[in-house]
XYZ file of C-alpha atoms in Angstrom:
772
model
C -7.578 31.384 14.701
C -9.222 28.778 16.893
C -6.703 26.890 18.987
C -7.017 23.137 19.107
C -5.958 22.290 22.670
C -6.672 18.552 22.711
C -3.513 17.430 20.973
C -2.136 14.101 22.104
C 1.619 14.485 22.123
C 3.500 11.243 22.555
C 6.933 9.960 21.705
C 7.032 7.099 19.227
C 10.274 5.120 18.984
C 11.340 4.289 15.441
C 14.989 3.352 15.688
C 16.162 -0.122 16.711
C 19.259 1.495 18.175
C 17.353 3.929 20.345
C 14.337 2.097 21.681
C 13.784 -1.081 23.713
C 12.147 -4.071 22.064
C 8.971 -3.586 24.040
C 8.088 0.083 24.190
C 5.276 1.597 26.210
C 1.981 0.626 24.552
C -0.430 3.339 23.459
C -3.709 3.492 25.330
C -5.553 1.798 22.469
C -2.962 -0.934 22.214
C -2.900 -1.470 25.960
C -6.696 -1.716 26.075
C -6.694 -4.285 23.277
C -3.977 -6.276 24.980
C -5.867 -6.358 28.268
C -9.067 -7.397 26.520
C -7.189 -10.084 24.615
C -5.662 -11.377 27.813
C -9.042 -11.671 29.502
C -10.508 -13.562 26.571
C -7.529 -15.875 26.338
C -7.526 -16.737 29.992
C -11.117 -18.067 29.861
C -11.419 -17.632 33.554
C -8.068 -19.176 34.447
C -4.996 -17.476 35.855
C -3.139 -15.111 33.535
C -0.449 -16.948 31.565
C 2.997 -15.376 31.198
C 3.596 -13.547 27.939
C 5.376 -15.555 25.236
C 9.145 -15.463 25.185
C 10.781 -13.627 22.305
C 13.193 -15.089 19.818
C 15.068 -12.610 17.610
C 14.464 -12.626 13.865
C 15.957 -10.730 10.960
C 13.472 -9.290 8.459
C 13.827 -8.425 4.789
C 11.398 -7.645 2.014
C 10.754 -10.206 -0.674
C 11.743 -8.153 -3.703
C 8.993 -7.185 -6.111
C 10.094 -3.511 -6.150
C 7.310 -0.958 -6.078
C 4.021 -2.747 -6.571
C 1.853 0.199 -5.577
C 1.176 3.895 -6.034
C 4.057 6.086 -4.923
C 2.065 9.305 -4.962
C 4.602 11.879 -3.824
C 8.321 12.622 -3.681
C 9.791 15.491 -1.679
C 13.414 16.584 -2.094
C 15.291 18.906 0.206
C 16.011 22.197 -1.577
C 19.720 22.347 -0.702
C 20.927 19.050 0.808
C 21.954 16.575 -1.911
C 20.456 13.102 -1.554
C 17.922 14.061 1.122
C 14.560 12.998 -0.245
C 11.433 11.187 0.881
C 8.641 9.296 -0.837
C 5.094 8.716 0.304
C 2.705 5.945 -0.644
C -1.058 5.865 -0.531
C -1.377 3.008 1.964
C 2.056 1.574 2.658
C 4.305 3.916 4.640
C 6.739 6.694 3.821
C 10.359 6.139 2.839
C 13.687 7.980 3.096
C 16.325 7.642 0.416
C 19.376 5.841 1.819
C 22.122 7.160 -0.438
C 24.963 4.813 0.695
C 22.719 1.753 0.214
C 21.136 3.197 -2.971
C 17.663 2.200 -1.860
C 14.645 3.571 -0.032
C 14.325 2.807 3.678
C 10.833 2.369 5.211
C 10.005 4.759 8.047
C 6.835 3.337 9.591
C 7.469 -0.371 10.147
C 7.045 0.277 13.869
C 3.370 1.169 13.322
C 1.152 -1.068 15.528
C -1.996 -2.720 14.264
C -4.219 -0.348 16.237
C -2.779 2.583 14.242
C -2.579 0.942 10.830
C -4.732 3.729 9.364
C -1.627 5.912 9.692
C 0.280 3.811 7.145
C -1.287 5.911 4.370
C 0.682 9.160 4.092
C -1.151 12.155 2.621
C 1.708 14.645 2.627
C 5.375 15.203 3.521
C 7.170 18.451 4.359
C 10.837 19.269 4.943
C 12.513 22.157 6.736
C 14.616 24.121 4.236
C 16.936 25.282 7.013
C 17.380 21.894 8.710
C 17.661 18.794 6.467
C 17.177 16.492 9.475
C 13.613 17.655 10.120
C 10.750 15.895 8.377
C 6.977 15.950 8.874
C 4.312 13.440 7.798
C 0.534 13.875 7.562
C -0.742 10.340 8.169
C -4.152 8.801 7.592
C -5.521 6.545 4.880
C -9.284 7.170 4.734
C -11.867 9.806 5.639
C -14.926 7.564 6.041
C -16.830 7.842 9.348
C -15.573 4.508 10.675
C -11.907 5.426 10.300
C -9.952 7.084 13.138
C -8.665 10.629 12.820
C -5.214 11.272 11.431
C -1.954 12.308 13.022
C 1.041 14.501 12.281
C 4.397 12.799 12.828
C 7.536 14.892 13.225
C 11.172 13.900 13.357
C 14.362 15.834 13.997
C 16.700 13.001 12.914
C 15.706 12.077 9.345
C 12.865 9.843 10.497
C 14.825 7.614 12.857
C 12.605 8.635 15.765
C 9.211 10.310 15.772
C 6.884 12.367 17.879
C 3.160 12.361 17.237
C 0.314 14.832 17.447
C -3.212 13.527 16.914
C -5.458 15.927 14.998
C -9.275 16.269 15.020
C -9.745 15.463 11.329
C -9.002 12.727 8.830
C -6.570 12.359 5.959
C -7.272 10.513 2.714
C -3.925 8.976 1.831
C -5.660 6.363 -0.347
C -8.456 8.507 -1.741
C -8.930 10.521 -4.920
C -6.498 13.434 -5.032
C -3.795 11.610 -3.083
C -1.264 12.478 -5.773
C -1.935 16.223 -5.487
C 0.255 18.313 -3.284
C 1.979 19.082 -1.210
C -0.654 19.941 1.396
C 1.890 20.266 4.217
C 4.499 23.046 4.085
C 7.205 24.430 6.386
C 7.969 28.125 6.302
C 11.426 28.330 4.658
C 12.290 31.327 6.811
C 11.023 30.050 10.150
C 10.919 26.283 10.637
C 8.629 26.584 13.627
C 5.778 27.595 11.320
C 3.859 25.039 9.258
C 0.689 25.141 7.213
C -1.549 22.185 6.399
C -4.354 21.951 3.879
C -7.026 19.361 4.659
C -9.714 17.671 2.600
C -12.762 18.761 4.565
C -11.586 20.863 7.497
C -9.958 23.924 6.002
C -6.470 25.294 6.539
C -4.461 24.681 9.713
C -1.226 26.097 11.067
C 1.348 25.314 13.734
C 3.685 27.813 15.384
C 5.709 25.339 17.429
C 7.147 22.892 14.938
C 3.976 20.785 14.515
C 3.496 20.053 18.224
C 0.136 21.857 18.333
C -2.198 23.013 15.572
C -4.842 25.695 15.142
C -7.375 26.191 12.396
C -6.935 29.332 10.274
C -10.404 30.739 10.789
C -9.959 33.505 8.220
C -9.368 31.089 5.357
C -12.379 31.092 2.992
C -15.021 28.394 3.180
C -14.046 25.981 0.417
C -16.651 23.337 1.173
C -17.876 21.637 -1.979
C -21.438 20.376 -2.167
C -22.081 17.722 -4.767
C -25.438 17.342 -6.466
C -25.120 13.615 -5.805
C -22.849 12.819 -2.813
C -22.677 9.191 -3.974
C -20.731 10.320 -7.054
C -17.577 11.107 -5.104
C -15.499 11.034 -8.289
C -17.192 14.231 -9.412
C -15.862 16.125 -6.391
C -12.543 17.554 -5.333
C -9.994 16.785 -2.656
C -9.946 19.888 -0.475
C -6.865 22.088 -0.104
C -4.268 20.271 -2.186
C -1.190 22.475 -1.928
C 0.336 25.265 0.137
C 3.296 27.255 -1.220
C 5.273 29.925 0.662
C 7.322 32.669 -1.009
C 10.841 32.611 0.543
C 11.644 36.134 -0.671
C 8.714 37.549 1.315
C 10.427 36.875 4.651
C 13.847 36.730 6.257
C 15.697 34.249 8.442
C 13.734 33.905 11.667
C 10.905 36.053 10.294
C 7.796 34.442 8.860
C 7.217 34.485 5.116
C 4.522 37.040 4.378
C 3.231 35.619 1.089
C 1.526 32.238 0.767
C -0.596 30.522 -1.863
C -3.098 27.736 -1.289
C -4.641 25.692 -4.087
C -8.058 24.113 -3.571
C -9.526 21.270 -5.601
C -12.575 23.269 -6.688
C -14.088 23.921 -10.097
C -16.435 26.670 -11.247
C -15.349 29.021 -8.464
C -12.154 30.484 -7.006
C -9.578 27.787 -6.268
C -6.343 29.723 -5.682
C -6.000 31.954 -2.640
C -3.210 34.249 -1.479
C -2.163 35.725 1.842
C 0.257 38.625 2.130
C 0.274 38.817 5.918
C 1.772 35.450 6.879
C -1.511 33.580 6.666
C -3.668 35.865 8.775
C -6.029 36.902 5.969
C -6.708 35.396 2.537
C -8.081 36.572 -0.787
C -8.787 34.791 -4.104
C -6.188 35.509 -6.770
C -7.662 37.669 -9.523
C -7.993 36.354 -13.072
C -7.483 32.712 -12.218
C -8.848 29.877 -14.393
C -11.771 28.167 -12.680
C -12.875 25.700 -15.331
C -10.583 23.053 -13.837
C -9.298 21.921 -10.446
C -5.648 22.622 -9.530
C -3.588 19.471 -8.969
C -0.104 20.872 -8.283
C 1.475 24.278 -7.813
C 5.168 25.257 -7.607
C 6.861 28.618 -7.234
C 9.906 29.311 -9.406
C 12.877 31.326 -8.219
C 11.764 34.347 -10.280
C 8.362 34.444 -8.592
C 6.414 32.674 -11.327
C 3.765 30.315 -9.978
C 3.212 27.293 -12.253
C 0.028 25.248 -11.891
C -1.381 22.082 -13.428
C -5.117 21.535 -13.722
C -7.648 18.769 -14.366
C -11.383 18.370 -13.976
C -10.755 15.576 -11.453
C -8.120 15.428 -8.717
C -7.200 11.943 -10.008
C -6.596 9.121 -10.415
C -10.312 9.121 -11.343
C -10.657 10.105 -14.982
C -10.368 13.723 -16.073
C -12.360 15.246 -18.916
C -10.037 18.211 -19.462
C -6.963 19.929 -18.101
C -4.366 22.634 -18.619
C -1.104 24.231 -17.471
C -1.043 27.892 -16.483
C 1.498 30.281 -15.032
C 0.972 33.325 -12.855
C 3.390 36.247 -12.784
C 3.036 37.007 -9.096
C 4.614 40.440 -9.554
C 2.160 41.695 -12.196
C -0.821 39.394 -11.627
C -0.819 38.299 -15.277
C -2.001 34.777 -16.140
C -0.789 32.818 -19.203
C -2.089 29.526 -20.584
C 0.997 27.423 -21.405
C -0.707 24.044 -21.939
C 1.645 21.807 -24.008
C -1.092 19.758 -25.662
C -4.748 20.670 -25.479
C -6.807 17.728 -24.163
C -9.733 18.787 -26.325
C -7.708 17.914 -29.442
C -6.800 14.427 -28.202
C -8.727 11.269 -29.166
C -9.505 10.771 -25.481
C -9.725 13.589 -22.897
C -7.148 13.823 -20.136
C -5.828 16.109 -17.412
C -2.518 17.466 -16.196
C -1.142 15.979 -13.000
C 2.053 17.677 -11.827
C 4.698 20.297 -12.506
C 8.287 20.838 -11.389
C 10.698 23.728 -12.020
C 14.482 23.736 -12.096
C 15.543 25.395 -8.828
C 18.348 27.284 -10.608
C 16.658 28.011 -13.928
C 13.103 29.299 -13.471
C 12.414 28.975 -17.195
C 13.111 25.209 -17.268
C 10.240 22.983 -16.190
C 8.444 19.695 -16.762
C 4.750 18.806 -16.553
C 2.983 15.433 -16.597
C -0.358 14.295 -17.935
C -2.765 11.727 -16.625
C -5.043 9.692 -18.821
C -3.279 10.830 -22.009
C -3.123 7.687 -24.147
C -0.012 7.998 -26.313
C 0.663 4.345 -27.111
C -0.393 0.997 -25.655
C 2.674 1.090 -23.388
C 2.505 4.814 -22.671
C -0.661 6.054 -21.011
C 0.922 9.352 -19.988
C 3.620 11.777 -21.040
C 6.044 14.300 -19.579
C 6.569 17.546 -21.472
C 9.707 19.659 -21.078
C 10.123 23.400 -21.642
C 13.207 25.610 -21.350
C 11.464 28.886 -22.221
C 8.921 29.181 -19.402
C 6.266 27.237 -21.267
C 6.366 28.996 -24.624
C 7.385 25.753 -26.368
C 7.461 22.116 -25.282
C 9.051 18.792 -26.172
C 7.700 15.346 -25.250
C 10.146 13.452 -23.036
C 9.027 9.869 -23.625
C 7.489 9.940 -27.088
C 10.487 12.041 -28.078
C 12.823 9.100 -27.531
C 12.723 8.062 -23.865
C 14.533 4.819 -23.081
C 13.579 2.568 -20.161
C 15.609 0.124 -18.072
C 13.266 -2.065 -16.022
C 15.849 -4.618 -14.892
C 15.185 -3.895 -11.207
C 11.506 -4.838 -11.563
C 10.810 -6.486 -14.941
C 7.090 -6.932 -14.219
C 6.452 -3.229 -14.902
C 7.048 -3.748 -18.627
C 3.635 -5.405 -18.827
C 1.942 -2.333 -17.312
C 1.578 0.950 -19.225
C 3.313 3.976 -17.754
C 0.603 5.801 -15.802
C -0.316 7.896 -12.758
C 2.603 10.338 -12.835
C 0.991 12.477 -10.168
C 4.322 13.761 -8.967
C 7.367 14.690 -11.009
C 10.424 16.346 -9.547
C 13.592 17.955 -10.866
C 16.294 17.465 -8.252
C 17.074 20.955 -6.896
C 20.734 19.955 -6.505
C 21.106 18.329 -9.949
C 19.033 19.566 -12.916
C 19.825 16.410 -14.910
C 18.213 14.228 -12.232
C 14.419 13.946 -12.414
C 11.964 11.500 -10.867
C 8.370 10.599 -11.594
C 5.888 8.483 -9.691
C 3.699 5.746 -11.147
C 1.048 3.319 -9.969
C 3.775 0.689 -9.598
C 6.581 2.818 -8.130
C 8.389 5.251 -10.371
C 11.233 6.117 -12.722
C 14.223 8.426 -12.648
C 16.658 9.839 -15.149
C 20.106 11.365 -14.803
C 20.184 12.993 -18.240
C 16.996 15.021 -18.350
C 18.628 17.923 -20.182
C 19.435 15.625 -23.121
C 15.858 16.283 -24.203
C 16.754 19.926 -24.784
C 19.136 19.004 -27.605
C 16.913 16.343 -29.132
C 18.689 13.368 -27.572
C 16.850 10.592 -25.706
C 16.647 10.583 -21.936
C 17.311 7.273 -20.172
C 15.025 6.209 -17.337
C 15.499 3.462 -14.765
C 13.393 2.109 -11.908
C 13.682 4.411 -8.905
C 11.688 2.339 -6.391
C 14.342 -0.049 -5.043
C 13.478 -0.554 -1.360
C 9.836 0.460 -1.773
C 7.459 -2.497 -1.424
C 3.755 -1.684 -1.440
C 1.972 -4.829 -2.567
C -0.982 -6.380 -0.766
C -0.575 -10.140 -0.444
C -3.795 -12.108 -0.907
C -2.231 -15.549 -0.395
C 1.232 -16.993 0.243
C 2.317 -20.488 -0.776
C 5.693 -22.033 -0.039
C 5.714 -25.395 -1.882
C 7.371 -28.431 -0.308
C 9.735 -28.444 -3.290
C 10.652 -25.784 -5.816
C 10.639 -22.031 -5.387
C 10.787 -20.642 -1.852
C 7.642 -18.555 -2.364
C 4.705 -18.134 -4.713
C 2.457 -15.173 -3.972
C -0.976 -13.939 -5.005
C -1.041 -10.145 -5.110
C -3.871 -7.619 -5.220
C -3.802 -5.242 -8.220
C -1.246 -7.477 -9.902
C -1.085 -11.178 -10.654
C 1.220 -13.630 -8.958
C 4.969 -13.915 -8.557
C 7.244 -16.944 -8.322
C 10.340 -16.134 -6.292
C 13.311 -18.436 -6.827
C 15.453 -15.681 -5.324
C 13.748 -13.737 -2.533
C 16.200 -10.856 -2.918
C 15.461 -10.222 -6.593
C 12.312 -9.212 -8.424
C 11.469 -12.201 -10.653
C 13.229 -11.642 -13.996
C 10.261 -13.088 -15.874
C 7.910 -10.607 -14.182
C 4.405 -11.658 -13.227
C 3.247 -15.195 -13.866
C 1.596 -15.294 -17.293
C -0.714 -16.447 -18.763
C -3.385 -15.946 -17.579
C -3.112 -12.161 -17.443
C -4.561 -11.286 -14.056
C -4.943 -7.749 -12.775
C -5.487 -9.194 -9.302
C -4.693 -12.673 -8.064
C -6.778 -13.729 -5.085
C -5.905 -17.410 -4.698
C -3.060 -19.806 -5.362
C -2.544 -23.459 -4.428
C 0.018 -26.234 -4.697
C -0.118 -29.966 -4.002
C 2.142 -31.414 -1.316
C 2.309 -34.768 -3.108
C 3.042 -33.172 -6.471
C 4.518 -29.761 -5.700
C 5.436 -28.938 -9.277
C 1.733 -28.283 -9.936
C 0.502 -24.775 -9.124
C -2.875 -23.220 -9.895
C -3.896 -19.581 -9.445
C -7.168 -17.681 -9.839
C -8.200 -14.046 -9.890
C -9.586 -11.272 -12.054
C -8.535 -10.969 -15.675
C -6.777 -7.751 -16.710
C -8.823 -5.194 -18.616
C -5.951 -5.004 -21.115
C -6.171 -8.707 -21.984
C -8.669 -11.437 -22.704
C -8.530 -15.020 -21.541
C -9.187 -17.106 -18.476
C -9.348 -16.067 -14.830
C -7.306 -19.145 -13.959
C -3.817 -20.326 -14.882
C -1.707 -23.361 -14.031
C 1.886 -24.520 -14.071
C 3.224 -28.060 -14.283
C 6.860 -27.115 -13.727
C 6.888 -25.306 -10.361
C 5.927 -21.964 -11.855
C 8.540 -21.687 -14.569
C 5.881 -21.644 -17.284
C 2.116 -21.154 -17.175
C -0.909 -22.154 -19.231
C -4.634 -21.400 -19.333
C -7.328 -24.081 -19.158
C -9.446 -24.267 -22.280
C -12.792 -23.972 -20.489
C -12.786 -22.135 -17.139
C -16.121 -22.446 -15.311
C -16.594 -19.110 -13.614
C -16.095 -15.377 -13.530
C -13.038 -15.384 -11.325
C -12.086 -14.390 -7.795
C -12.902 -16.988 -5.128
C -10.270 -19.540 -4.132
C -8.668 -22.707 -5.472
C -7.715 -25.990 -3.780
C -5.678 -28.913 -5.133
C -5.845 -32.501 -3.946
C -2.596 -33.709 -2.435
C -1.753 -35.578 -5.650
C -2.820 -32.622 -7.843
C -5.248 -34.861 -9.744
C -8.307 -32.834 -8.678
C -8.639 -29.049 -8.742
C -11.556 -27.497 -6.886
C -12.366 -23.889 -7.730
C -14.926 -21.884 -5.769
C -15.424 -18.703 -7.833
C -16.859 -15.727 -6.029
C -20.628 -16.008 -5.453
C -20.813 -19.234 -7.477
C -21.027 -22.946 -6.797
C -17.651 -24.654 -6.748
C -16.599 -26.835 -9.673
C -13.883 -29.453 -9.994
C -11.730 -30.737 -12.826
C -9.563 -33.816 -13.234
C -8.195 -33.063 -16.697
C -6.177 -29.844 -16.234
C -9.222 -27.673 -16.632
C -10.464 -29.040 -19.924
C -13.812 -29.929 -18.367
C -15.442 -28.844 -15.109
C -18.215 -30.408 -13.055
C -20.232 -28.562 -10.391
C -19.761 -30.124 -6.977
C -22.822 -31.275 -5.042
C -23.806 -30.380 -1.476
C -21.670 -27.245 -1.126
C -23.302 -23.789 -0.863
C -22.161 -21.072 -3.269
C -19.471 -18.635 -2.175
C -17.881 -21.080 0.290
C -14.120 -21.207 0.693
C -12.632 -24.660 0.022
C -9.433 -26.432 1.106
C -7.871 -29.829 0.449
C -6.518 -32.385 2.869
C -2.726 -32.214 2.685
C -2.346 -36.038 2.683
C -5.607 -37.768 1.679
C -6.141 -37.005 -2.016
C -9.855 -37.798 -1.844
C -10.707 -35.332 0.929
C -11.739 -31.698 0.642
C -13.262 -29.440 3.285
C -15.277 -26.246 3.585
C -16.828 -24.380 6.495
C -19.600 -21.973 7.403
C -18.153 -20.855 10.712
C -21.042 -18.692 11.883
C -23.746 -21.168 10.956
C -21.885 -24.056 12.618
C -21.502 -26.174 9.483
C -18.560 -28.220 8.277
C -18.613 -29.698 4.771
C -16.515 -32.776 4.005
C -15.941 -34.574 0.719
C -14.420 -38.035 0.575
C -14.804 -38.579 -3.165
C -12.496 -36.002 -4.645
C -14.869 -33.034 -4.367
C -17.708 -34.639 -6.307
C -20.041 -34.451 -3.302
C -19.892 -32.778 0.085
C -21.664 -33.908 3.211
C -22.640 -31.463 5.901
C -21.819 -32.193 9.521
C -22.351 -30.023 12.592
C -19.519 -27.788 13.662
C -19.453 -27.447 17.430
C -16.810 -25.336 19.140
C -15.999 -25.154 22.855
C -17.595 -22.034 24.256
C -19.989 -21.723 21.322
C -19.786 -20.402 17.805
C -18.475 -16.906 17.138
C -20.923 -14.249 16.021
C -20.701 -12.583 12.628
C -21.444 -9.076 13.864
C -18.795 -6.559 14.857
C -15.272 -6.126 13.631
C -13.511 -9.368 12.753
C -10.444 -8.065 10.959
C -9.864 -7.364 7.277
C -11.900 -9.798 5.185
C -8.890 -10.456 2.951
C -6.874 -11.754 5.882
C -6.293 -15.287 7.106
C -8.754 -15.214 10.013
C -12.070 -17.081 10.213
C -10.666 -19.750 7.916
C -10.192 -23.507 7.949
C -6.683 -24.991 7.510
C -5.452 -28.545 6.876
C -2.198 -29.719 8.451
C 0.718 -30.728 6.186
C 1.666 -34.365 6.692
C -1.307 -35.278 8.914
C -4.471 -36.562 7.267
C -7.700 -35.314 8.819
C -5.992 -32.741 11.068
C -7.886 -29.457 10.779
C -7.410 -26.049 12.388
C -9.885 -23.210 12.626
C -8.141 -19.861 12.917
C -11.145 -17.830 14.064
C -10.676 -14.125 14.609
C -11.241 -14.638 18.327
C -9.733 -18.066 18.973
C -7.789 -21.081 17.700
C -9.317 -24.575 17.445
C -7.888 -27.945 16.402
C -9.344 -31.296 15.361
C -7.507 -34.558 14.752
C -10.579 -36.501 13.576
C -11.639 -34.805 10.345
C -13.571 -32.139 12.175
C -15.784 -34.326 14.355
C -14.394 -32.761 17.528
C -12.580 -29.465 17.990
C -10.592 -28.317 21.021
C -9.792 -24.700 21.777
C -6.114 -23.888 22.238
C -5.392 -21.712 25.265
C -3.932 -18.237 25.165
C -4.881 -17.208 21.628
C -7.310 -14.290 21.770
C -7.103 -12.842 18.259
C -5.921 -14.038 14.843
C -5.260 -12.211 11.575
C -3.025 -14.742 9.838
C -2.204 -18.435 10.251
C 0.091 -20.966 8.596
C 2.500 -23.905 8.839
C 6.213 -24.408 8.275
C 8.884 -27.043 8.605
C 8.881 -28.864 11.950
C 11.498 -27.964 14.529
C 14.448 -30.340 14.869
C 13.315 -33.415 16.782
C 9.632 -32.684 16.118
C 7.235 -34.320 13.654
C 4.357 -31.854 13.724
C 4.810 -28.756 11.557
C 5.727 -25.479 13.155
C 2.683 -23.202 13.427
C 2.777 -19.460 12.717
C 0.223 -16.894 13.776
C -0.407 -13.152 13.582
C -2.563 -11.886 16.422
C -2.726 -11.736 20.214
C -1.298 -14.528 22.366
C -1.406 -14.322 26.162
C -2.105 -10.601 25.973
C 0.750 -9.767 23.616
C 0.175 -8.656 20.018
C 2.640 -9.759 17.392
C 3.836 -12.573 15.123
C 4.293 -15.954 16.803
C 5.672 -19.446 16.232
C 4.806 -22.653 18.039
C 6.890 -25.817 17.774
C 4.597 -27.957 19.948
C 1.141 -27.883 18.346
C 0.199 -24.505 19.849
C 0.880 -25.529 23.442
C 3.461 -22.751 23.786
C 4.466 -19.796 21.626
C 7.441 -17.538 21.009
C 7.135 -14.039 19.601
C 9.214 -13.606 16.465
C 8.801 -9.891 15.750
C 9.771 -6.820 17.757
C 8.437 -3.307 18.155
C 10.336 -2.129 15.096
C 8.573 -4.678 12.880
C 4.837 -4.394 13.505
C 3.993 -3.353 9.936
C 0.542 -1.949 10.589
C -2.002 -4.385 9.143
C -0.753 -7.910 8.361
C -3.064 -10.207 6.402
C -1.181 -13.484 6.019
C 1.643 -15.560 7.451
C 3.178 -18.797 6.212
C 6.175 -20.842 7.197
C 8.526 -22.504 4.746
C 8.257 -26.330 4.624
C 11.847 -26.575 3.403
C 13.627 -24.483 6.048
C 12.790 -24.500 9.742
C 12.094 -21.052 11.168
C 11.761 -19.287 7.808
C 8.491 -17.359 7.708
C 6.711 -15.142 5.187
C 4.544 -12.160 6.107
C 1.939 -10.672 3.758
C 1.056 -7.087 4.649
C -1.561 -4.561 3.638
C 0.643 -2.202 1.664
C 4.178 -2.924 2.943
C 4.754 -5.811 0.595
C 5.849 -9.310 1.544
C 8.597 -9.876 4.082
C 10.540 -12.942 5.056
C 12.093 -13.596 8.419
C 14.756 -15.951 9.706
C 15.835 -16.707 13.277
C 19.005 -14.921 14.280
C 21.863 -17.428 14.381
C 23.054 -18.085 17.903
């Protein structure tokens, strides 16, 4: 073994009860704060950091909204279970509250790569101990990953940085589990990586060493650009409890590797010191999951792709670890299906080693059922379909899922403390049943949404109309949602029609707030327009008869809603004045330019090319735009370098509610304001970095709207509110609510202090000032 001595061991507070509001900043965060302070000062004396005002934070309920790619249950402690998501945190089941509790909301922006969780492991002997392998991407520009460990169910954490990357949001993220704790000695852990072999820890995950004797499992692709043809590294590690004793390391381990055409299952019989390929194994597929039954049978699922990328074939096999005999127990051969598919996951009843379930991926059963679970009670000799055999679904917690086929069941679990309780993951959360064994007697199993508390959407735009629903949201990978009740997933589901698979823009009109228009990308499962509108505050929706473009882009409405201006991606903007029946290309505006409307003057629209120093203004209802120079104090920003996520609210132009001609530029590296239709801009002091920007109801006694900002103000990173036109700021979040990467922020024009936060994978949150 080669010891890795450069571990960075630091304590990370995660409990509001056990950590101060401002904890010690990490080196990266401190460096960014200092740099932000120097930029903000512009040569003047350092301003004091903004005061803090306490807020309460809750998720706007969509429920799920993203890929829950793994669930881990403690083998003996009832109710102790965790879920991981591909880009939006890990969660612990809160049994008294009957909901999942997020574990990583304390994650600072500088570490937002750690919000993607590749694997979770629990200590069989100590239910309070939990370990997370964190890291979202493996590309060269992404930081290395980290192992987080907790001894108190995830309330507080310690961190060890590792010299490799995790791919929490890459192909194979549903395989697992890569991280495993020795059930006989909790100080020992093993970790399978994507590109860096097998690693082990002998001190409870504080330090890690590479297992040098593990075989080279590097996969070389004929065409590295075709990543979907490759595997995902070491995808699971399983230890045999019977091969050790309490306090003595388990001698026998298995490691599954996402390889095809060569050995992909390896075994160690000396506690991980040496490894050999298992004889007789199938190599025509890649393993996706492996579990060890109480009788020593190892069950494995296989596919030609680690998934979710499409699989051309797959199978289910079992290995008698005592005799070395392999048996093909595939429930339904993919080769006989109309469309090829793979097998995703397997789970075995902890108390009945002959009872198990397996899941498919890409197996088209019906229009509403893109995958199936098969159940066996005779060790795979015979199988019954769980869903097609009469499964019943209750989607009342998140009605929107009924419009999306059941898919991506890359983890399925039978509760080791209750064989009737089973859970499965999906691309929008997951399902659970409490009568799984009904399938055995030919009765239907009943499934309900299991994702209450999990919120993984990515907000592309947030609109709080001056009248009507509190919030209307545009969501990536889904459409849009109208929330009349922030604490309930909309009973009507997504806004339809049009049937968008991603909504990238939404707009309302301050002078006619019942009008809403949204744009995006049409779903592959439907035909129709990439734009939809509502004339009744989002209660019902329609499609224009003749949309002008291919979708994406953004939409702006004149203050009286008479003119809609749509700038589709990479196309020239067009406007309509007849509810989308006819469209006319606007003149004088370059293609692919974001547009906004004046919030008071119905004839005025604006657009900006920030880096070229150009402001475009229309005074005739978007028919023509006139270019005028855009000059900023200190000069124009430069396009090169990192300027935040391009889906965020930075480097954008904003119009002020209630004030005609008042414009704001929320540049990534500064805030600017004009009160004369953009002729002159002044830089506001103290603001060094922006990721999101918006307006809300004015403070009592004030006329100008409250301003909200995500970024760095006077050297402090956070979420901020200003009640005096950005002259002074208060911080409205704390160290327990940093949320990794935040893309958007918007106040509520109907309720002073209410604010909405759109995150990159932790859903949408709303905050209110704590009553004094």
